[in-house]
Every structure is written in structure tokens, then in C-alpha cells.
């Protein structure tokens, strides 16, 4: 077999294994074998650039070449569905269908309404050629490169040959709960804004201009509508079964029914059972099954008459409001928190819920003793959504007033133009703000002073030893030994940890400063672009905005921060203790962000570089070295003789193994 044939064979096999793993959930080879085949294919493709195939299984890792999305017109408009919210409305639809079909018998296909964003996929001769978002229904964005990274979407149809030459299949792109929660945990640690629900996370991800980021975010897709000239079946259900045979992932909850009662039963069953599904759903969809009957029922301007959505009610409970307290965060933002009679909601007991902001409370005309509705949708923190005005009785307490002074330091609160939040402006001495800044400064992704924790900080703060992060470098041994029963040994450890933090690279120092909106990623980007704190402090808004990834909010926040003489003084003090305020010589050379956001485990013995050199290379290219394999590991850089325990764990978790040469070409 020559190399061209070998490439073709490997591609076909990898497409098949991919389908068995990601669509059927039935892996047919071990992950190791899969990786080996993939590596072999990558090597062969590298030797034969003339055999490049945009749909090769090697193309799923994405690329970080930014490109704008092209707008394209849909071949057939993407209609939406009319919504119903109760069984009565479902019955009305069912009767309209009966009338429309003049009493002919008909079947209804019941399926889940997946809560993501809709996508239209085009296949020609069994190959994915284009993927377009819904857009306004007439035109959408061409997101093909991003879609290719979703492993359950076939790039080349692996099975059977009975698909038409050209067809379109539509479905929903989703971020599974598990990926959503992991992503938000990472964002929380990096102090980046959290995604409110998996739909927003999926949509934010799919619109990313960097398909390598999309590849890491683990999106999934369920397909629910096959269209085109020569599609095989005479019914929706049969078509989707066919599509499944061709390699597409279909919602397994699909069911054909013939009576209204069966529809109600399906609704009742899935309203409860959907909580066990790996992805978010927000209702069910009912479709007349026969395509001939669909055609005879036709469309309205916005939606088909042959289908309807039934939306589940967001889980909501009523309870009594007892007290409203106000919390002050690190940035001084005040969060009103409702304390309520305990209530069961989506499987947990809820006692506290957020009340958003001042306007929200005023608009509800909220009183203590009010019956409030609490909701927990895709969101993480329960929230109050409404008040039951009819349930008010003579026990109603006073109206809830938003505090006007800071509950912690007594300073008059302020609201900035265009912002809904209320702030305590006393960032120089409001205790939770000061403590919060020190806690942020020592945190793992900032200065990583892990010999200190929140309790010790609170204690030092109370005793007047530290007031701001720079004070840490002035702590004397006699001030802390003996405190909280600390022995000399732990005092030494703390002092050593603080001292060692002066070696932390500038990009993390920049993050540690706690400039609003400058999270871990923005800090890295800024450090690499400006290279020193002095250059950053001098930068104008225009210069900041020229940096890829820095928008007006971050730019403005940086300008405001450096305009405050106290902050300038804070930087000078840190600098005087030896904290890094510029990139080192070493870091200045050859930095990229090719491995940005990736957690990499090194294992085995290498031929070209030492382990330490590889560690440095990973950091240099923006990646993170981690010691042990977990579900969060992006890949393993493996040399010869990788440890058997590591190998087994990697296989179990399905983590990619990257060889030395492949790694070097990744960062080339
Ligand atoms: S069928 C003409 N089936 O819901 C019919 N849509 O509100 C096309 N959706 O834009 C849609 N799950 O994004 C269909 N099983 C399902 C669905 C589904 C979710 C979404 C889709 C559509 C929206 C309509």
C-alpha cells in the first residue's frame, strides 16, 4: 500500500471510530490505538501536503487563526416554531391539525426541545461543506471551521452509501452541563464573568473567532431536521433514523404517538426526566410525522403549521421573604441578598437568593413578609423573579429599601452612570474590599502565596499587620510567630512564601494587582504587549484598544486605575520589595500563546529536549504544566516509556497523547 492509500485508509477508519465513540457512545478501539492512528495520519499528512483534506479527522483541533465570519444566505429560510405554554394550547394546535387534514389519521413525532443554538449543516457527496448559524432566519454566519471541532458532527459520513448527493440537516449545538460547569469553575477562578446558562456558553463559544478555543470547550450537537431534494423517507421519523445510520447524533427521546393523551403523557414524563439528561432542554417539540401531511398543512409567515413547541415552566417556588442583607464584594459592588423560609428547588434546599440590584427591588415594590417566587434555571445562583401581590396579608412588614451607606464601612454608596450596580467607593479602607484584594493577591493564579489563606489574612488584618497587599512584604517574624498558635516553623514558611512570590512573572503580578476587568487572560495579553508596568501605565486608550482581546471596558478600567495616585504608590512599593514589574529577558524572547488555556502533563523520556526544557517551552507558549492527569488535562506530552499508571488513566479519561515531534511542530 502506498502512502496515499494509507492516508485514505486511516482517514476512513478514524471517521468510523469517531462516530462509534462520539455518536454511538460505543468505542471500538482503545484511546491509545485511536491516538496512534491519529498520529500516524498527522505524520503522513505532514509529508504529503498535496493530499490536504479540509475534512480530515486531523482537522478537528481547530486553529487560532482569527477570521471574520462570512454572512451567507440560507438555501431554505430557517423558520422558528410557535410556542405553547400549557396543555390547553397543545390541544388547540392538535385540533387545528385534525381540521387541516380533514379527519385523516396522523402520527405526531414527540421530541425534546434542546436549549442551545440552531445550526444548518450542508453535506455534498457525504462531506460536510458548510455550517451556518440561524442568524435572522434568512442569512446567518458561516461557522464551518468552528463546527468541525465538534466531534459528534461527522466530517465525512462513515456508513452506508444511500444518502443523497446534497442535503441539509439542522439541529442544535449545545454545551453539556458537565462542560458548562467546568468552564464556569475555570472562569470563576480567573475572575472572568460567568456564563449564565449553557445556551449562552454554547453561543459565545460558537461565535469565537478562534476555533482552537471552540475545540477545547467540548460542544455537542443533536440533529432534528433533514431537508433537501432526494431525502429518503416519507416521514420525519424515518428520515432521522436514516440520518442516524449515516452518522448523525439524534435525540434518543424521539417517540411516535397517535393520540393527544400520549402527547400529554410524553410532556409529563419528560418534564421530570429531563433533569437527568446531559444537556439543557427547555420544552418539547411536536411534529406531524408524514411529510405529505406536512406539505398539505403548510407554513405561516414565521413558522410551520405542522409543528409546535411546548415550553416547560422554569422551576419556580414560592416562599416568604424574611430579611434582605447587603454584601460587599472585592470591587465594592453591593449585592442584595434575600433571606427566605427554606424551600425545595431543583433538588436542593434554598434559603438565600439574589435580588440583583436597586432598580429590581424598587420595581417589585418588595416588602418583608412578601411571598416571593424563586427560580433556578440554567443559572447557578437562585434568584427572586417576582412577588405574589395577591398573597399579601396583614402581616406584611416594611418596604425593602436599598442601603444608602456601606453596611461595612458606613461610606455613602454611589451608582455610576449606565451601571445597574451600586458601589461602596471607599476602596482605600472598606474592610471587605481590602481583605478581598489581599485574598486575590495571594491566590493561586496570582502571586500563589499558598502558605497564607483567608483566615490568616483576616487575622492579620484584624491585628493591623496588613492593610494592603504590599504590607505583606513588610511583615516581620516577631509579628506573626505565636499568632493563632503558629509555631516558628509556620512563620518561616509564610515568610518564605511571601519572599518567593517576588519571582512570580510579571503577567501574574499584573493579574494580582486586581485592576477591575483585568482577569488572567487579559493580564497575560497586556503583559506580552506592553512588557512592563511602566509602558502599560503610559498607554493611551487608543493604544490599549489596539491590542487583540482588549475592549473599551478593560481599557477604560486600566486608565482609571493608573490615574489614582494610591495605585501608583502601591506599584512603587511592590517594586521596591522586588516584585516583578516587567517581563524577564527570557520571557521576552519567543513568547506565544499557541498553548494558551491548555493544561499539559509531561511524561516519559525525551530525545530532543530535557523535561525541564519542555516545561519551560510549555510556559513560554502560554500553556500550563500540571503534575497529574485529570479530566481537565488538555493533552499529555509523552516521550518514550510513559508510566503505565499514567497511560491507563489517560486512556480511561480519553486524553490525547502527543509525541515529542508533534509537540514541537505544534509550537513551531
Ligand atoms: S424543529 C421548522 N426540533 O427551537 C422546524 N427545533 O423555537 C424547525 N429546537 O429554531 C425546528 N429542539 O433552534 C426543532 N427537536 C427540535 C428542536 C428545535 C430545539 C430549537 C430550534 C428552533 C427553535 C424554535
PDB file of C-alpha atoms in Angstrom, residues 66 77 252 260 267 342 379 403 478 483 519 521 626 643 659:
ATOM      1  CA  UNK A  66      -8.683  34.647  13.575  1.00  0.00           C
ATOM      2  CA  UNK A  77     -35.194  30.003   5.335  1.00  0.00           C
ATOM      3  CA  UNK A 252     -32.859   9.300  21.561  1.00  0.00           C
ATOM      4  CA  UNK A 260     -53.470  13.713  22.396  1.00  0.00           C
ATOM      5  CA  UNK A 267     -44.874  16.027  28.325  1.00  0.00           C
ATOM      6  CA  UNK A 342     -36.306  27.347  53.210  1.00  0.00           C
ATOM      7  CA  UNK A 379     -28.294  29.816  36.377  1.00  0.00           C
ATOM      8  CA  UNK A 403     -28.987  50.701  51.714  1.00  0.00           C
ATOM      9  CA  UNK A 478       8.065  38.687  65.590  1.00  0.00           C
ATOM     10  CA  UNK A 483      -0.139  34.278  66.431  1.00  0.00           C
ATOM     11  CA  UNK A 519      -8.640  38.745  34.509  1.00  0.00           C
ATOM     12  CA  UNK A 521      -6.173  36.178  30.223  1.00  0.00           C
ATOM     13  CA  UNK A 626       0.269  20.112  35.600  1.00  0.00           C
ATOM     14  CA  UNK A 643       4.497   5.345  33.076  1.00  0.00           C
ATOM     15  CA  UNK A 659       4.533  12.818  20.884  1.00  0.00           C
TER      16      UNK A 659
END
